XYZ file of C-alpha atoms in Angstrom:
597
model
C -58.132 177.620 147.950
C -58.395 178.102 144.183
C -57.550 174.457 143.757
C -60.425 173.575 146.082
C -62.989 175.640 144.199
C -62.268 174.168 140.785
C -63.772 170.750 141.566
C -66.776 172.347 143.152
C -67.368 174.550 140.119
C -66.945 171.605 137.822
C -69.535 169.609 139.779
C -71.997 172.451 139.720
C -71.693 172.845 135.976
C -71.968 169.113 135.434
C -75.192 169.119 137.483
C -76.460 172.081 135.462
C -75.844 170.420 132.087
C -77.201 167.138 133.413
C -80.433 168.918 134.463
C -80.726 170.473 131.003
C -80.276 167.101 129.334
C -82.821 165.510 131.638
C -85.289 168.272 130.835
C -84.866 167.870 127.097
C -85.279 164.099 127.449
C -88.430 164.619 129.507
C -89.889 166.892 126.801
C -89.136 164.275 124.120
C -90.613 161.552 126.322
C -93.755 163.616 126.918
C -94.263 164.088 123.198
C -93.769 160.367 122.508
C -96.097 159.492 125.367
C -98.893 161.694 124.001
C -98.648 160.313 120.500
C -98.634 156.718 121.644
C -101.271 157.063 124.361
C -104.174 156.041 122.194
C -102.347 152.927 120.969
C -101.534 151.901 124.531
C -105.135 152.419 125.575
C -106.348 150.232 122.711
C -103.913 147.535 123.654
C -105.007 147.580 127.265
C -108.672 147.334 126.233
C -107.930 144.360 124.039
C -105.934 142.641 126.730
C -108.712 143.244 129.336
C -111.349 142.024 126.887
C -109.396 138.777 126.289
C -109.032 138.227 130.013
C -112.719 138.832 130.591
C -113.709 136.479 127.734
C -111.523 133.748 129.205
C -112.970 134.221 132.712
C -116.574 134.179 131.453
C -116.002 131.159 129.193
C -114.216 129.103 131.855
C -116.823 129.884 134.487
C -119.712 128.880 132.220
C -117.945 125.704 131.031
C -117.457 124.782 134.677
C -121.117 125.370 135.306
C -122.094 123.190 132.373
C -119.761 120.433 133.591
C -121.406 120.273 137.011
C -125.101 120.888 136.211
C -127.508 118.882 134.064
C -129.173 121.985 132.540
C -129.025 125.817 132.479
C -132.097 126.415 134.667
C -130.157 128.069 137.544
C -127.447 129.861 135.557
C -129.000 133.407 135.874
C -127.201 134.330 139.186
C -123.912 133.236 137.715
C -124.406 135.457 134.660
C -125.261 138.464 136.849
C -122.168 137.968 139.005
C -119.936 137.676 135.909
C -121.518 140.794 134.450
C -120.815 142.803 137.643
C -117.159 141.679 137.683
C -116.468 142.281 133.972
C -118.856 145.089 133.010
C -120.144 142.932 130.108
C -123.653 141.986 129.165
C -123.819 138.167 128.942
C -126.527 136.229 127.064
C -126.872 132.448 126.750
C -128.979 130.768 124.087
C -129.438 127.230 122.885
C -127.928 126.164 119.570
C -131.061 127.518 117.765
C -130.523 130.952 119.329
C -133.502 130.681 121.706
C -132.575 132.725 124.841
C -131.784 130.714 127.981
C -130.616 133.479 130.342
C -129.528 137.120 130.195
C -127.513 139.083 132.736
C -129.767 142.028 131.979
C -132.919 139.913 132.101
C -134.316 141.234 128.779
C -132.836 138.975 126.083
C -134.735 138.559 122.816
C -133.838 136.919 119.570
C -133.821 140.279 117.748
C -131.289 141.819 120.154
C -128.647 139.108 119.680
C -125.480 139.901 117.741
C -125.004 138.163 114.418
C -122.144 136.029 115.652
C -121.815 134.262 119.011
C -118.664 135.001 121.105
C -118.187 131.273 121.771
C -119.945 127.911 122.091
C -120.149 126.709 125.738
C -119.903 122.941 125.573
C -118.298 120.827 128.324
C -117.722 118.119 125.730
C -115.859 120.358 123.353
C -113.627 122.761 125.281
C -112.245 125.587 123.190
C -108.420 125.535 123.590
C -108.132 129.242 122.591
C -110.384 130.305 125.503
C -109.102 127.760 128.040
C -107.196 129.225 131.026
C -103.470 129.635 130.346
C -102.502 127.677 133.461
C -103.619 124.379 131.968
C -103.932 122.904 128.432
C -107.246 121.664 127.032
C -107.687 117.842 127.514
C -107.008 115.628 124.482
C -110.665 114.467 124.260
C -111.813 118.125 124.813
C -114.018 117.038 127.753
C -113.769 119.461 130.644
C -112.070 117.792 133.656
C -114.748 119.143 136.019
C -117.343 116.908 134.293
C -117.296 113.848 136.557
C -120.878 112.770 136.622
C -121.349 109.348 138.271
C -117.730 109.442 139.463
C -118.634 112.110 142.049
C -118.191 110.670 145.541
C -120.973 110.588 148.084
C -120.845 112.702 151.194
C -119.999 109.720 153.340
C -117.195 108.601 151.052
C -115.713 112.124 150.980
C -115.812 112.429 154.725
C -114.036 109.061 155.199
C -111.333 109.834 152.632
C -110.856 113.415 153.969
C -110.285 112.038 157.472
C -107.738 109.536 156.102
C -105.961 112.259 154.052
C -105.767 114.494 157.089
C -104.188 111.709 159.159
C -101.642 111.053 156.396
C -100.759 114.736 156.119
C -100.429 115.144 159.897
C -98.201 112.033 160.000
C -95.919 113.493 157.280
C -95.758 116.862 159.064
C -94.801 115.134 162.248
C -91.823 113.397 160.520
C -89.724 116.520 161.143
C -88.696 116.987 157.532
C -89.121 120.489 156.022
C -91.753 119.670 153.423
C -94.698 121.617 151.978
C -97.592 119.253 152.615
C -101.172 120.073 151.466
C -104.384 118.125 150.777
C -106.106 118.926 147.481
C -109.322 117.517 146.066
C -109.923 116.113 142.594
C -113.061 117.297 140.720
C -114.996 114.264 141.946
C -114.146 115.084 145.619
C -111.300 112.555 146.174
C -108.555 114.001 148.356
C -104.875 113.707 147.405
C -101.831 114.430 149.586
C -99.360 116.739 147.817
C -95.771 116.925 149.072
C -93.583 119.639 147.584
C -96.059 119.965 144.676
C -95.889 116.241 143.869
C -98.604 113.601 144.462
C -97.812 111.304 147.387
C -99.474 108.039 146.365
C -96.906 105.224 146.608
C -95.670 103.056 149.437
C -97.212 102.369 152.819
C -95.652 105.370 154.610
C -98.093 107.045 157.015
C -100.893 104.803 155.735
C -101.172 106.472 152.346
C -102.293 103.118 150.847
C -105.667 103.683 152.532
C -106.385 106.488 150.021
C -105.670 104.405 146.906
C -108.601 101.864 146.675
C -111.600 102.898 144.654
C -114.843 103.654 146.395
C -118.090 101.846 145.516
C -119.224 104.925 143.629
C -116.004 104.939 141.506
C -116.208 101.150 140.966
C -119.761 101.432 139.630
C -118.909 104.384 137.376
C -115.690 102.810 136.065
C -117.500 99.480 135.419
C -120.220 101.271 133.472
C -117.663 103.172 131.454
C -115.737 99.924 130.699
C -118.898 98.248 129.403
C -119.727 101.259 127.181
C -116.138 101.182 125.850
C -116.279 97.473 125.110
C -119.613 97.796 123.326
C -118.149 100.498 121.104
C -114.995 98.493 120.336
C -117.166 95.405 119.583
C -119.237 97.405 117.093
C -116.002 98.500 115.384
C -114.627 94.944 115.351
C -111.720 95.913 117.630
C -110.213 93.997 120.559
C -111.355 94.913 124.089
C -109.091 96.673 126.565
C -108.889 97.093 130.411
C -109.396 100.562 131.919
C -107.291 101.871 134.859
C -108.389 104.316 137.572
C -106.916 107.284 135.632
C -108.794 106.188 132.472
C -105.630 104.903 130.807
C -105.957 101.513 129.128
C -103.997 98.363 128.730
C -104.515 95.434 126.324
C -106.859 92.735 127.448
C -105.707 89.149 127.350
C -109.015 88.103 125.813
C -108.199 88.344 122.175
C -106.292 90.289 119.564
C -104.145 93.431 119.697
C -106.149 96.619 120.361
C -106.360 99.444 117.822
C -105.144 102.557 119.706
C -107.058 104.943 117.405
C -110.260 102.962 117.894
C -109.698 102.811 121.666
C -109.163 106.551 121.848
C -112.246 107.317 119.785
C -114.434 104.815 121.689
C -113.215 106.042 125.039
C -114.206 109.616 124.227
C -117.581 108.400 122.895
C -118.203 106.257 125.961
C -117.339 109.156 128.300
C -119.709 111.530 126.520
C -122.501 108.914 126.636
C -121.931 108.274 130.364
C -121.650 111.943 131.312
C -124.447 113.224 129.091
C -127.210 113.055 131.770
C -125.017 115.051 134.175
C -123.808 117.794 131.812
C -125.758 120.810 130.471
C -126.351 120.850 126.714
C -124.203 123.031 124.426
C -125.136 126.723 124.446
C -124.160 129.876 122.518
C -122.442 132.648 124.448
C -122.931 136.307 123.583
C -120.764 138.748 125.572
C -120.990 142.451 124.677
C -119.896 145.777 126.208
C -121.995 148.449 124.455
C -121.241 151.230 126.940
C -117.398 150.909 127.042
C -115.317 153.296 125.020
C -111.557 153.764 124.687
C -110.710 157.120 126.192
C -107.560 159.269 126.352
C -106.807 162.348 128.426
C -105.046 164.383 125.759
C -105.036 165.189 122.055
C -102.551 166.753 119.628
C -104.511 169.885 118.678
C -102.650 173.179 117.869
C -103.488 174.632 121.237
C -102.159 171.571 123.131
C -98.937 171.566 121.047
C -98.372 175.181 122.131
C -99.015 174.265 125.736
C -96.461 171.449 125.488
C -93.812 173.759 124.093
C -94.464 176.417 126.838
C -94.366 173.800 129.568
C -91.122 172.435 128.190
C -89.441 175.874 128.314
C -90.717 176.531 131.819
C -89.554 173.102 133.045
C -86.172 173.755 131.528
C -85.610 177.104 133.200
C -86.945 175.898 136.559
C -84.724 172.823 136.461
C -81.611 174.820 135.666
C -82.240 177.290 138.516
C -83.190 174.695 141.126
C -80.278 172.400 140.088
C -77.726 175.231 140.396
C -78.877 176.172 143.870
C -79.307 172.625 145.078
C -75.962 171.574 143.681
C -74.163 174.258 145.662
C -75.738 173.013 148.939
C -75.330 169.309 148.132
C -71.586 169.205 147.451
C -70.313 169.698 151.049
C -72.490 167.179 152.942
C -72.212 164.645 150.110
C -68.452 164.892 150.329
C -68.557 164.415 154.089
C -70.791 161.340 153.622
C -68.444 159.955 151.007
C -65.414 160.325 153.262
C -67.251 158.676 156.188
C -68.398 155.817 153.989
C -64.876 155.287 152.719
C -63.548 155.177 156.357
C -66.274 152.668 157.187
C -65.338 150.535 154.172
C -61.633 150.628 155.293
C -62.611 149.056 158.622
C -63.149 152.092 160.848
C -66.248 150.984 162.774
C -66.411 154.349 164.546
C -66.852 156.355 161.343
C -69.538 159.050 161.809
C -70.678 162.136 159.942
C -71.746 165.506 161.347
C -75.510 166.114 161.028
C -76.274 169.636 159.766
C -79.939 170.592 159.287
C -83.155 168.609 159.100
C -83.525 168.300 155.339
C -83.024 165.175 153.201
C -79.209 165.331 153.527
C -79.477 165.787 157.313
C -81.757 162.771 157.546
C -79.391 160.855 155.315
C -76.508 161.684 157.660
C -78.571 160.584 160.631
C -79.460 157.352 158.889
C -75.782 156.828 158.052
C -74.781 157.319 161.729
C -77.553 154.891 162.819
C -76.352 152.367 160.232
C -72.759 152.727 161.515
C -73.897 152.255 165.115
C -76.013 149.221 164.142
C -73.111 147.754 162.167
C -70.804 148.122 165.118
C -73.312 146.453 167.423
C -73.968 143.639 164.925
C -70.247 143.046 164.590
C -69.951 142.644 168.367
C -72.975 140.277 168.384
C -71.478 138.303 165.498
C -68.177 137.892 167.293
C -69.933 136.821 170.480
C -72.120 134.376 168.526
C -69.128 132.813 166.743
C -67.404 132.452 170.121
C -70.533 130.892 171.650
C -71.037 128.439 168.764
C -67.389 127.430 168.909
C -67.692 126.897 172.640
C -70.836 124.792 172.325
C -69.411 122.553 169.550
C -65.929 122.214 170.958
C -66.860 119.909 173.855
C -68.677 117.109 171.945
C -66.159 117.326 169.108
C -63.254 117.055 171.587
C -64.950 114.021 173.180
C -65.460 112.321 169.828
C -61.844 112.965 168.767
C -60.463 111.746 172.169
C -62.457 108.526 171.957
C -61.428 107.862 168.379
C -57.773 108.539 169.162
C -57.997 106.208 172.173
C -59.446 103.441 170.033
C -56.804 104.022 167.326
C -53.993 103.850 169.887
C -55.501 100.675 171.399
C -55.977 102.301 174.798
C -59.754 101.757 174.724
C -61.307 98.776 172.986
C -63.878 99.556 170.252
C -66.779 97.944 172.078
C -70.414 98.854 172.491
C -69.772 101.358 175.207
C -67.460 103.439 172.997
C -69.984 103.302 170.172
C -72.704 104.424 172.578
C -70.557 107.346 173.795
C -69.788 108.401 170.231
C -73.469 108.206 169.334
C -74.388 110.283 172.388
C -71.926 113.022 171.473
C -73.132 112.928 167.813
C -76.728 113.226 168.898
C -75.746 116.177 171.075
C -74.149 117.866 168.061
C -77.243 117.113 165.962
C -79.485 118.619 168.724
C -77.396 121.847 168.771
C -77.446 122.157 164.956
C -81.274 121.503 164.828
C -81.852 124.182 167.497
C -79.682 126.626 165.538
C -81.662 125.876 162.359
C -85.047 126.351 164.027
C -83.904 129.610 165.722
C -82.455 130.996 162.443
C -85.666 130.121 160.564
C -87.832 131.777 163.266
C -85.735 134.918 163.286
C -85.769 135.166 159.465
C -89.607 134.767 159.385
C -89.247 131.532 157.383
C -90.629 129.209 160.073
C -93.621 127.380 158.554
C -96.616 126.747 160.762
C -99.536 124.415 160.023
C -102.197 125.620 162.456
C -105.220 123.590 163.310
C -107.548 123.082 166.256
C -105.553 121.887 169.269
C -106.860 120.910 172.735
C -104.273 122.468 175.099
C -105.057 120.071 177.968
C -104.660 117.008 175.703
C -101.437 118.384 174.291
C -99.995 118.846 177.825
C -100.852 115.142 178.535
C -98.939 114.076 175.385
C -95.890 116.137 176.390
C -95.955 114.709 179.937
C -96.034 111.140 178.547
C -93.056 111.867 176.314
C -90.905 113.280 179.155
C -92.055 110.878 181.870
C -89.054 108.624 181.405
C -86.441 111.415 181.797
C -88.347 112.807 184.817
C -88.439 109.417 186.518
C -84.757 108.889 185.848
C -84.026 112.244 187.542
C -86.313 111.415 190.494
C -88.700 114.255 189.612
C -92.518 113.939 189.743
C -94.074 115.122 186.463
C -97.821 115.650 186.478
C -100.567 117.461 184.542
C -103.169 119.427 186.471
C -106.620 118.309 185.222
C -108.875 120.870 183.582
C -111.489 121.447 180.886
C -110.772 121.295 177.170
C -109.194 124.553 176.003
C -108.923 124.920 172.203
C -106.140 126.798 170.366
C -105.553 127.490 166.675
C -101.934 126.455 166.571
C -99.400 124.163 164.977
C -99.481 121.037 167.271
C -95.931 119.943 166.402
C -94.343 123.358 167.092
C -96.464 123.837 170.214
C -95.370 120.454 171.579
C -91.780 121.500 170.838
C -92.166 124.743 172.814
C -93.831 123.081 175.819
C -91.326 120.185 175.694
C -88.421 122.676 175.842
C -89.915 124.193 178.971
C -90.524 120.773 180.615
C -86.968 119.638 179.768
C -85.603 122.799 181.283
C -87.783 122.425 184.405
C -86.765 118.754 184.929
C -83.116 119.629 184.448
C -83.195 122.299 187.174
C -85.341 120.402 189.673
C -83.519 118.273 192.240
C -84.563 114.677 193.057
C -87.782 114.589 195.025
C -89.032 117.725 193.355
C -92.144 118.213 191.228
C -92.933 119.724 187.788
C -96.558 120.627 187.119
C -98.178 121.387 183.760
C -101.501 123.274 183.605
C -103.646 125.209 181.143
C -106.327 127.764 181.956
C -108.278 130.469 180.119
C -107.481 134.134 180.593
C -109.872 136.351 178.596
C -109.216 135.757 174.923
C -106.018 133.886 175.677
C -105.035 130.482 176.955
C -102.178 130.359 179.459
C -100.017 127.222 179.556
C -97.890 127.065 182.703
C -94.887 124.911 183.533
C -94.140 125.140 187.284
C -91.258 123.483 189.068
C -89.854 123.353 192.602
C -86.282 123.666 191.446
C -83.414 125.978 192.269
C -85.014 129.140 190.832
C -83.463 132.043 188.932
C -81.944 135.209 190.365
C -83.374 138.656 189.545
C -80.126 139.639 187.775
C -80.376 136.623 185.427
C -84.077 136.932 184.447
C -83.579 139.672 181.743
C -81.044 137.451 179.870
C -82.917 134.214 180.252
C -84.103 134.150 176.625
C -80.796 135.153 175.047
C -79.263 132.508 172.851
C -76.416 130.439 174.295
C -76.864 132.055 177.718
C -77.064 129.868 180.823
C -77.198 130.788 184.496
C -74.279 128.500 185.256
C -71.230 130.767 185.101
C -69.014 127.817 184.331
C -71.104 127.055 181.233
C -71.064 123.408 182.291
C -73.492 120.962 180.752
C -74.026 119.179 183.979
C -76.657 121.641 184.995
C -77.604 123.235 181.696
C -78.407 122.517 178.038
C -77.194 124.248 174.876
C -78.667 127.600 175.802
C -81.031 127.516 172.794
C -84.183 125.965 174.220
C -85.712 129.084 175.752
C -84.930 131.386 172.840
C -86.669 128.853 170.573
C -89.700 128.862 172.927
C -89.934 132.625 172.680
C -89.733 132.591 168.855
C -92.321 129.858 168.588
C -94.697 131.777 170.928
C -94.272 134.954 168.843
C -94.876 132.993 165.567
C -98.235 131.912 167.087
C -99.084 135.494 168.027
C -98.414 134.934 171.680
C -95.719 135.492 174.278
C -93.801 133.783 177.059
C -93.069 135.134 180.585
C -91.194 133.767 183.597
C -91.398 134.414 187.316
C -88.954 132.916 189.708
C -87.327 133.107 193.122
C -84.112 131.563 194.201
C -84.667 128.373 196.094
C -88.421 128.352 195.478
C -88.698 127.259 191.807
C -89.852 128.918 188.601
C -93.083 129.367 186.665
C -92.961 129.721 182.828
C -96.228 131.020 181.261
C -96.926 130.522 177.542
C -99.760 132.817 176.510
C -101.495 132.056 173.198
C -104.658 133.376 171.505
C -107.614 131.092 172.094
C -109.002 129.255 169.124
């Protein structure tokens, strides 16, 4: 017994000294915090002021780049003032007020120095947003002037860009595909944060030609550039769509400095009617003051010292009492954790009390139970995967060995058999990947407006060949247009899995019917078959991975056992659900319930 008390006493004293050290450190930290509080507050105020100045400047430069004057800038100033707490005044270069967020600007009330000059033709690099550098010619990229597309041109290009993006999404490759717009309204397809603008894939070439508006603007800019170069005695150049230039074959070698200067001059001359003139910005915050919640007066120093002594005594007392109660359950938890680490899956700890340690013991027991269950699931999953992959791999190996031994000639039928088994392996692996992504919450959806009735017709056309080969009638029940907000590719995958499953389990002469109908705020997509049906004992396990009703696990009557679990995960990813009703010998009905668009 004495040998057992020594470690406990040592732990208690270590906890006691540790609490004393922590208390002393907290006192020192408090003193340091109080002395540095004002400096921190000043730093924060400066940082916030810089962020506010950048936001105000960038917003007003953007306004100047897209408006020919400052006549309608007052609402923008008021909104910026509400968001930043600053008073914002704009004047022309002669300090005549243009607009004031407070509405009372006069020349006498202006500060001596302006905060910045707002000029879309001379962007201030120090106040430009940090996510992008200022352009070389200092012209704001939002100033597009005559390059801005008309409404009809934007609509036509947007439709083409949407078709290209949908085509890329339908390719089955895991890519991040978005459509972004340039300042002049031209859409661009971005794939994995890179511009997709080369080749004829998915018809992207239809986005490349210039519109009539761009042709006119670029031609006018080219003439202005050539006039400037002619005045300087320099050789002319040819402008590209992105305003880069190449030497013209007309005459001479161009002077790059002259071209750069003339291009900037030509752009300013062309954009001048569309851009607001330069203005002075005055941003002030007369009512803001840096404040702290504490000072280092004699009274407050005495309070700090008294609080430090009180905290020290309280910490020592509480730590001594708590340490005595913590030793025993912590030791039990340590022993149980060690047994669990040694491979004892049944390691548990006795729960005593309902305090933090008791809840920790309960959580440990739950974790141990969950770990034991997951280990069983993992073993079963490894066994299932090995079972699913063994058959096609064995077939491939047998065929290859037969060809190598000369038993079977390496003709087209052998190649077709090998290809069929390889495609089966690829199908199983793709299903496992989709199921793993859905269960991990990493399945990407690209929702859009989808007509459920039209989607069912597409799925039916895609499976008509397999149904006809199996002697099964596949039809779509006509109905009205029902709109969903869903990913069309993933939704077709879910419905296709249900149709494949129905065709597989429907004998020759049977029928599979697809239908869609509204049900309150949901749309119900049904796949009905006249097949063999499912027993009541099998229904609860129908959506378990690798489970099939055939006890022999033969592929003659079943697939990989992954199609229905994928359907359930896809339905849940869309905020819906899937149900099944069936009766042996009378067929089955699978219902996919999704929120209406």
